[in-house]
Amino acid sequence: MTEENLRSTPLAAVHERLSATFTDFAGWRMPVRYTSDLVEHHAVRTSAGIFDLSHMGEIRVAGSRAAAALDHALAGKLSAVGVGRAKYSLLLTSAGGVVDDLVVYHVSDNEYVIVANAANVEVDLTEVAARTASFDVSVTDESVDTALVAVQGPMAARIVLDALGAADTDLDLDEVRDLKYYRVLTGTWQGVDIMVARTGYTGEDGFELYVPAANAEELWDSLVTAGGEDLVPCGLACRDTLRLEAGMPLYGHELTTSTFPSQAGLGRVVNFAKEDDFVGRSALENRDASDDRVLVGLAGQGRRAARAGYEVKDGEASIGVVTSGVLSPTLEHPIAMAYVEPDRAEPGTVLQVDVRGRSLPMTVVPLPFYSRH
């Protein structure tokens, strides 16, 4: 896709003013970095970073049977999620593969907001609409009209509270401060609707704030003012290294329609205790997963990183493939996620990765590689 055909977020002018370097991501012209991948990565680990995530999709499902509809459409039990809570879930194929991984917010009685990966918004919308058609609910794509700005890092709470405190909002700042992980508040901010969630994709504390697209710059500027030198604009490059250190899967790498949840360590996300049927249930209940390759963490030495697509070997035998890899900015050694044969997945197992024709040893380690706790 040529650059002029790429979609831009409501914050495109901000990124231009900050002299961002752009990349094509899922058909969007997105900032990959502003200054340095390392500077931006370390800012999130030590102070805070601000991200434009407006390329993500927002799908609202509303109606008296919304909970039952989502129980059927998704792998998790959304009817058990209280108002003001969020749940990580999966949209599965009928064969049990992963169409997308999602965060679902229960924002009010009989009303949910699904946040979809940018590359999958159209597919997700079509699937959710089809799967919920018999439940008499409304399914609305609000992606174009919604901006998403994330503030992530140890100082995120202070920055978000300061920004909200300087604004005209009906949000209770004590409730924002005390908001637990995977919880969400809704209210008004500067006369428009806002959704404030304590969620993120970096392994750090943080917030994701949803406002109308027309108010994106005002929200961004208010957060930057509140953050001062403690807040650094961050692009997609550091978002990827942060999520990899935190052991979080990326759709198209660790998750695909050919991937079963149990392979990716996401078997817990599939709720077989649900009373009613859901798409993908019978396929997963009836298959033998004992020979499936499984997702593991790999840690190496030196400075050469294993990248997605690199072959994993045990001696001369090919036993897996790398899905994501990087020289970890925080840990200062190579890390990777890979699918390997189940009998070679035990932590402590030493395997080899073919890095541009050179065999480098990497050791199976538990995920995540990094945790703030």
Short mmCIF file of C-alpha atoms in Angstrom, two decimals:
data_model
loop_
_atom_site.label_atom_id
_atom_site.label_comp_id
_atom_site.label_asym_id
_atom_site.label_seq_id
_atom_site.Cartn_x
_atom_site.Cartn_y
_atom_site.Cartn_z
CA MET A 1 0.00 0.00 0.00
CA THR A 2 1.40 3.39 -0.98
CA GLU A 3 1.82 6.02 1.73
CA GLU A 4 -0.89 8.26 0.32
CA ASN A 5 -3.37 5.37 0.64
CA LEU A 6 -2.61 4.75 4.31
CA ARG A 7 -5.11 5.78 6.95
CA SER A 8 -4.08 8.40 9.50
CA THR A 9 -5.13 8.70 13.12
CA PRO A 10 -6.69 11.89 14.54
CA LEU A 11 -3.25 12.68 16.00
CA ALA A 12 -1.37 12.68 12.68
CA ALA A 13 -0.60 16.41 12.91
CA VAL A 14 0.84 15.94 16.40
CA HIS A 15 3.16 13.21 15.16
CA GLU A 16 4.30 15.41 12.28
CA ARG A 17 5.11 18.26 14.68
CA LEU A 18 7.14 15.83 16.79
CA SER A 19 9.10 14.71 13.68
CA ALA A 20 8.06 11.09 14.09
CA THR A 21 9.34 8.37 11.80
CA PHE A 22 6.34 6.59 10.31
CA THR A 23 5.61 3.04 9.24
CA ASP A 24 2.77 1.17 7.54
CA PHE A 25 1.01 -0.85 10.22
CA ALA A 26 -2.15 -2.72 9.20
CA GLY A 27 -2.90 -0.05 6.59
CA TRP A 28 -2.30 2.84 8.99
CA ARG A 29 0.45 5.47 8.86
CA MET A 30 1.71 5.09 12.40
CA PRO A 31 4.65 6.59 14.32
CA VAL A 32 7.28 3.88 14.77
CA ARG A 33 9.53 6.17 16.85
CA TYR A 34 10.05 9.83 17.67
CA THR A 35 13.66 9.89 18.87
CA SER A 36 15.17 6.54 19.86
CA ASP A 37 13.62 3.13 20.41
CA LEU A 38 15.79 2.66 23.50
CA VAL A 39 14.99 6.07 24.99
CA GLU A 40 11.28 5.49 24.51
CA HIS A 41 11.43 1.94 25.90
CA HIS A 42 13.35 2.98 29.02
CA ALA A 43 11.00 5.92 29.59
CA VAL A 44 8.08 3.51 29.99
CA ARG A 45 10.06 1.32 32.37
CA THR A 46 11.31 4.23 34.51
CA SER A 47 8.84 7.14 34.17
CA ALA A 48 6.07 7.16 31.55
CA GLY A 49 5.36 7.04 27.84
CA ILE A 50 2.39 8.28 25.82
CA PHE A 51 1.11 6.27 22.85
CA ASP A 52 -1.36 6.97 20.06
CA LEU A 53 -3.34 3.74 19.68
CA SER A 54 -6.22 5.21 17.70
CA HIS A 55 -5.68 2.62 14.98
CA MET A 56 -7.27 0.02 17.26
CA GLY A 57 -10.94 -0.80 16.70
CA GLU A 58 -13.88 -0.24 19.03
CA ILE A 59 -17.05 -2.28 18.59
CA ARG A 60 -20.01 -1.60 20.88
CA VAL A 61 -22.47 -4.40 21.62
CA ALA A 62 -25.63 -3.30 23.41
CA GLY A 63 -29.02 -4.75 24.28
CA SER A 64 -30.81 -6.78 26.91
CA ARG A 65 -29.12 -9.98 25.69
CA ALA A 66 -25.67 -8.53 25.09
CA ALA A 67 -24.04 -10.72 27.74
CA ALA A 68 -25.52 -13.91 26.32
CA ALA A 69 -24.61 -12.84 22.80
CA LEU A 70 -20.97 -12.32 23.75
CA ASP A 71 -20.89 -15.60 25.66
CA HIS A 72 -21.77 -17.25 22.35
CA ALA A 73 -19.48 -15.14 20.18
CA LEU A 74 -16.33 -15.24 22.34
CA ALA A 75 -14.35 -17.85 24.26
CA GLY A 76 -14.76 -16.21 27.66
CA LYS A 77 -17.78 -15.86 29.92
CA LEU A 78 -18.64 -12.20 29.53
CA SER A 79 -21.87 -12.61 31.47
CA ALA A 80 -19.72 -13.09 34.59
CA VAL A 81 -17.92 -9.77 34.10
CA GLY A 82 -19.37 -7.02 36.28
CA VAL A 83 -20.01 -3.46 35.16
CA GLY A 84 -16.78 -1.47 35.31
CA ARG A 85 -14.60 -4.49 34.62
CA ALA A 86 -12.64 -5.65 31.58
CA LYS A 87 -11.84 -9.11 30.30
CA TYR A 88 -9.22 -10.43 27.91
CA SER A 89 -10.88 -12.84 25.50
CA LEU A 90 -10.55 -14.59 22.16
CA LEU A 91 -12.63 -14.66 19.00
CA LEU A 92 -12.25 -18.21 17.68
CA THR A 93 -12.90 -19.91 14.36
CA SER A 94 -15.30 -22.84 14.30
CA ALA A 95 -12.18 -25.04 14.16
CA GLY A 96 -10.83 -23.45 17.35
CA GLY A 97 -8.15 -21.21 15.84
CA VAL A 98 -7.70 -17.61 16.94
CA VAL A 99 -9.36 -14.94 14.79
CA ASP A 100 -8.29 -12.21 17.21
CA ASP A 101 -7.45 -11.53 20.83
CA LEU A 102 -9.57 -8.80 22.37
CA VAL A 103 -10.19 -6.73 25.45
CA VAL A 104 -13.87 -6.38 26.31
CA TYR A 105 -15.10 -3.63 28.65
CA HIS A 106 -18.46 -3.95 30.44
CA VAL A 107 -19.21 -0.24 30.47
CA SER A 108 -22.83 -0.18 31.67
CA ASP A 109 -25.84 -2.46 32.09
CA ASN A 110 -26.25 -4.47 28.88
CA GLU A 111 -23.46 -2.57 27.10
CA TYR A 112 -19.96 -3.73 26.19
CA VAL A 113 -17.10 -2.27 24.17
CA ILE A 114 -14.82 -4.69 22.32
CA VAL A 115 -11.33 -3.40 21.49
CA ALA A 116 -9.97 -5.17 18.41
CA ASN A 117 -6.54 -5.27 16.82
CA ALA A 118 -6.22 -2.82 13.94
CA ALA A 119 -5.60 -5.48 11.29
CA ASN A 120 -8.71 -7.42 12.30
CA VAL A 121 -11.39 -4.78 12.85
CA GLU A 122 -13.42 -5.58 9.73
CA VAL A 123 -13.21 -9.34 10.25
CA ASP A 124 -14.08 -8.99 13.94
CA LEU A 125 -17.02 -6.71 13.20
CA THR A 126 -18.41 -9.11 10.60
CA GLU A 127 -17.98 -12.12 12.88
CA VAL A 128 -19.43 -10.48 15.98
CA ALA A 129 -22.43 -9.16 14.03
CA ALA A 130 -23.10 -12.57 12.51
CA ARG A 131 -22.70 -14.47 15.76
CA THR A 132 -24.96 -12.13 17.74
CA ALA A 133 -27.65 -11.64 15.06
CA SER A 134 -30.14 -13.98 16.75
CA PHE A 135 -29.79 -12.25 20.13
CA ASP A 136 -31.49 -8.94 19.26
CA VAL A 137 -28.55 -6.71 20.12
CA SER A 138 -27.00 -3.75 18.32
CA VAL A 139 -23.43 -4.02 17.06
CA THR A 140 -21.85 -0.67 16.23
CA ASP A 141 -18.42 0.03 14.78
CA GLU A 142 -17.17 3.14 16.60
CA SER A 143 -13.56 2.83 15.45
CA VAL A 144 -13.43 5.86 13.15
CA ASP A 145 -15.09 8.10 15.71
CA THR A 146 -12.89 7.03 18.65
CA ALA A 147 -9.37 8.03 19.65
CA LEU A 148 -7.31 5.95 22.05
CA VAL A 149 -4.37 7.42 23.95
CA ALA A 150 -2.36 5.30 26.40
CA VAL A 151 -0.09 6.47 29.21
CA GLN A 152 2.11 3.68 30.51
CA GLY A 153 4.79 3.55 33.19
CA PRO A 154 5.43 4.02 36.91
CA MET A 155 4.40 7.70 36.75
CA ALA A 156 1.29 7.09 34.62
CA ALA A 157 -1.18 7.44 37.48
CA ARG A 158 0.23 10.77 38.63
CA ILE A 159 0.16 12.16 35.09
CA VAL A 160 -3.36 11.00 34.27
CA LEU A 161 -4.70 12.31 37.60
CA ASP A 162 -3.04 15.69 37.07
CA ALA A 163 -4.43 15.96 33.55
CA LEU A 164 -7.95 15.02 34.62
CA GLY A 165 -7.72 17.32 37.64
CA ALA A 166 -7.01 20.28 35.36
CA ALA A 167 -9.99 19.48 33.13
CA ASP A 168 -13.74 19.81 33.33
CA THR A 169 -14.71 16.24 34.22
CA ASP A 170 -17.28 14.42 36.31
CA LEU A 171 -14.89 11.54 36.96
CA ASP A 172 -14.08 11.05 40.64
CA LEU A 173 -10.30 11.43 40.85
CA ASP A 174 -10.13 9.20 43.91
CA GLU A 175 -11.86 6.47 41.93
CA VAL A 176 -9.41 6.95 39.06
CA ARG A 177 -6.47 6.75 41.47
CA ASP A 178 -7.83 3.59 43.11
CA LEU A 179 -8.89 1.92 39.86
CA LYS A 180 -7.62 -1.65 39.83
CA TYR A 181 -6.03 -3.45 36.87
CA TYR A 182 -8.57 -4.41 34.21
CA ARG A 183 -11.16 -1.98 35.52
CA VAL A 184 -12.79 0.89 33.63
CA LEU A 185 -14.60 4.14 34.46
CA THR A 186 -16.87 6.14 32.17
CA GLY A 187 -17.83 9.79 32.44
CA THR A 188 -17.47 13.14 30.76
CA TRP A 189 -14.35 15.17 30.08
CA GLN A 190 -14.37 18.63 28.53
CA GLY A 191 -18.02 18.11 27.67
CA VAL A 192 -17.58 14.80 25.81
CA ASP A 193 -17.71 11.13 26.77
CA ILE A 194 -14.54 9.53 28.09
CA MET A 195 -13.62 5.99 29.04
CA VAL A 196 -10.63 5.55 31.38
CA ALA A 197 -9.29 2.01 31.72
CA ARG A 198 -6.40 0.67 33.78
CA THR A 199 -5.16 -1.59 31.04
CA GLY A 200 -2.14 -1.72 28.76
CA TYR A 201 0.27 -3.74 26.66
CA THR A 202 3.65 -2.89 28.18
CA GLY A 203 3.99 -4.81 31.43
CA GLU A 204 3.83 -1.55 33.40
CA ASP A 205 1.07 0.24 35.26
CA GLY A 206 -0.90 2.48 32.97
CA PHE A 207 -4.13 3.83 31.60
CA GLU A 208 -5.89 3.77 28.26
CA LEU A 209 -8.18 6.73 27.57
CA TYR A 210 -10.92 6.72 24.94
CA VAL A 211 -12.44 9.99 23.68
CA PRO A 212 -14.14 11.17 20.47
CA ALA A 213 -11.65 11.47 17.61
CA ALA A 214 -12.31 15.21 17.38
CA ASN A 215 -10.95 15.65 20.91
CA ALA A 216 -7.81 13.55 20.49
CA GLU A 217 -5.35 16.45 20.26
CA GLU A 218 -6.85 18.17 23.28
CA LEU A 219 -6.47 14.99 25.33
CA TRP A 220 -2.91 14.37 24.11
CA ASP A 221 -1.86 17.96 24.86
CA SER A 222 -3.38 17.86 28.35
CA LEU A 223 -1.47 14.69 29.18
CA VAL A 224 1.78 16.06 27.78
CA THR A 225 1.35 19.25 29.83
CA ALA A 226 0.70 17.22 32.98
CA GLY A 227 3.60 14.87 32.30
CA GLY A 228 6.28 17.42 31.53
CA GLU A 229 9.75 15.85 31.37
CA ASP A 230 8.41 12.63 32.92
CA LEU A 231 6.34 11.77 29.83
CA VAL A 232 7.91 10.71 26.53
CA PRO A 233 6.05 10.20 23.21
CA CYS A 234 6.47 6.55 22.20
CA GLY A 235 6.08 4.75 18.90
CA LEU A 236 5.22 1.22 17.83
CA ALA A 237 8.82 -0.02 17.96
CA CYS A 238 9.14 0.33 21.70
CA ARG A 239 5.59 -0.88 22.21
CA ASP A 240 6.69 -4.12 20.58
CA THR A 241 9.83 -4.55 22.72
CA LEU A 242 7.85 -3.71 25.87
CA ARG A 243 5.10 -6.23 25.16
CA LEU A 244 7.65 -8.90 24.23
CA GLU A 245 9.52 -8.46 27.51
CA ALA A 246 6.14 -8.77 29.25
CA GLY A 247 5.44 -12.03 27.39
CA MET A 248 2.30 -10.69 25.71
CA PRO A 249 1.27 -12.27 22.39
CA LEU A 250 0.95 -10.22 19.22
CA TYR A 251 -1.67 -11.15 16.66
CA GLY A 252 -0.03 -12.28 13.43
CA HIS A 253 3.03 -13.50 15.33
CA GLU A 254 2.08 -15.61 18.36
CA LEU A 255 -1.61 -15.81 17.41
CA THR A 256 -3.16 -16.77 14.07
CA THR A 257 -6.20 -18.67 12.81
CA SER A 258 -3.92 -21.74 12.78
CA THR A 259 -3.06 -21.31 16.47
CA PHE A 260 -5.05 -23.02 19.20
CA PRO A 261 -5.39 -21.17 22.52
CA SER A 262 -3.74 -23.94 24.53
CA GLN A 263 -0.64 -23.74 22.32
CA ALA A 264 -0.22 -20.06 23.19
CA GLY A 265 -0.69 -20.62 26.91
CA LEU A 266 -4.20 -19.16 26.67
CA GLY A 267 -6.20 -22.26 27.50
CA ARG A 268 -7.45 -20.50 30.65
CA VAL A 269 -9.13 -17.87 28.46
CA VAL A 270 -11.48 -20.50 27.00
CA ASN A 271 -14.35 -21.13 29.40
CA PHE A 272 -15.72 -24.64 28.92
CA ALA A 273 -17.84 -24.19 32.07
CA LYS A 274 -20.23 -21.92 30.17
CA GLU A 275 -23.68 -23.50 30.02
CA ASP A 276 -24.32 -22.68 26.38
CA ASP A 277 -22.43 -23.32 23.19
CA PHE A 278 -19.85 -20.90 21.79
CA VAL A 279 -18.07 -20.77 18.46
CA GLY A 280 -15.07 -23.10 18.53
CA ARG A 281 -16.16 -25.04 21.60
CA SER A 282 -16.76 -28.48 20.09
CA ALA A 283 -13.56 -28.35 18.06
CA LEU A 284 -11.44 -27.62 21.12
CA GLU A 285 -13.26 -30.02 23.44
CA ASN A 286 -12.80 -32.94 21.07
CA ARG A 287 -9.21 -32.55 19.87
CA ASP A 288 -6.03 -34.14 21.18
CA ALA A 289 -3.55 -31.32 21.83
CA SER A 290 -0.75 -33.48 23.22
CA ASP A 291 1.43 -33.22 20.10
CA ASP A 292 0.86 -29.49 19.48
CA ARG A 293 3.85 -27.21 19.47
CA VAL A 294 3.70 -24.83 22.43
CA LEU A 295 4.79 -21.25 22.99
CA VAL A 296 7.93 -20.79 25.09
CA GLY A 297 10.30 -18.04 26.06
CA LEU A 298 13.90 -18.25 24.88
CA ALA A 299 16.82 -16.34 26.40
CA GLY A 300 20.26 -16.01 24.82
CA GLN A 301 23.59 -14.34 25.37
CA GLY A 302 25.51 -11.72 23.43
CA ARG A 303 23.91 -9.14 21.17
CA ARG A 304 22.51 -11.08 18.21
CA ALA A 305 18.71 -11.34 18.33
CA ALA A 306 16.58 -14.13 16.93
CA ARG A 307 13.82 -12.71 14.75
CA ALA A 308 10.38 -13.90 13.69
CA GLY A 309 10.60 -16.80 11.27
CA TYR A 310 14.01 -18.04 12.40
CA GLU A 311 14.26 -21.81 12.78
CA VAL A 312 14.67 -23.43 16.20
CA LYS A 313 16.72 -26.64 16.29
CA ASP A 314 17.71 -29.36 18.71
CA GLY A 315 20.97 -30.52 17.22
CA GLU A 316 20.21 -31.10 13.55
CA ALA A 317 16.48 -31.58 14.07
CA SER A 318 14.10 -28.68 13.32
CA ILE A 319 11.76 -28.49 16.30
CA GLY A 320 10.23 -25.03 16.13
CA VAL A 321 10.11 -21.46 14.86
CA VAL A 322 10.61 -18.05 16.43
CA THR A 323 7.52 -15.83 16.40
CA SER A 324 9.02 -12.66 17.99
CA GLY A 325 12.54 -11.78 19.04
CA VAL A 326 14.63 -8.80 20.12
CA LEU A 327 17.69 -7.73 22.04
CA SER A 328 15.90 -6.84 25.28
CA PRO A 329 16.52 -3.19 26.24
CA THR A 330 15.69 -3.89 29.89
CA LEU A 331 17.47 -7.23 30.33
CA GLU A 332 20.30 -6.49 27.88
CA HIS A 333 20.35 -9.93 26.30
CA PRO A 334 18.43 -11.58 23.44
CA ILE A 335 14.91 -12.82 24.13
CA ALA A 336 12.38 -14.50 21.89
CA MET A 337 9.08 -16.30 21.86
CA ALA A 338 8.87 -19.46 19.79
CA TYR A 339 6.67 -22.45 19.16
CA VAL A 340 8.55 -25.68 19.86
CA GLU A 341 7.77 -29.37 20.15
CA PRO A 342 6.17 -30.09 23.54
CA ASP A 343 8.95 -32.45 24.67
CA ARG A 344 11.49 -29.64 24.23
CA ALA A 345 9.51 -26.97 26.08
CA GLU A 346 10.75 -27.56 29.63
CA PRO A 347 12.48 -24.52 31.20
CA GLY A 348 16.22 -25.02 31.21
CA THR A 349 16.26 -26.86 27.86
CA VAL A 350 19.04 -25.53 25.64
CA LEU A 351 18.10 -25.21 21.97
CA GLN A 352 19.70 -23.57 18.97
CA VAL A 353 18.36 -20.81 16.76
CA ASP A 354 19.61 -20.30 13.24
CA VAL A 355 20.47 -16.59 13.17
CA ARG A 356 21.41 -15.77 9.58
CA GLY A 357 23.30 -19.02 9.10
CA ARG A 358 24.91 -19.09 12.52
CA SER A 359 23.66 -21.46 15.22
CA LEU A 360 23.22 -19.66 18.54
CA PRO A 361 22.25 -21.36 21.81
CA MET A 362 19.12 -20.15 23.58
CA THR A 363 17.60 -21.54 26.77
CA VAL A 364 13.90 -22.15 27.37
CA VAL A 365 12.73 -19.85 30.18
CA PRO A 366 9.32 -19.14 31.77
CA LEU A 367 7.24 -16.23 30.50
CA PRO A 368 7.13 -13.32 31.07
CA PHE A 369 10.76 -12.27 30.70
CA TYR A 370 10.07 -9.12 32.72
CA SER A 371 7.58 -8.30 35.46
CA ARG A 372 7.35 -5.06 37.40
CA HIS A 373 6.32 -6.93 40.57
#
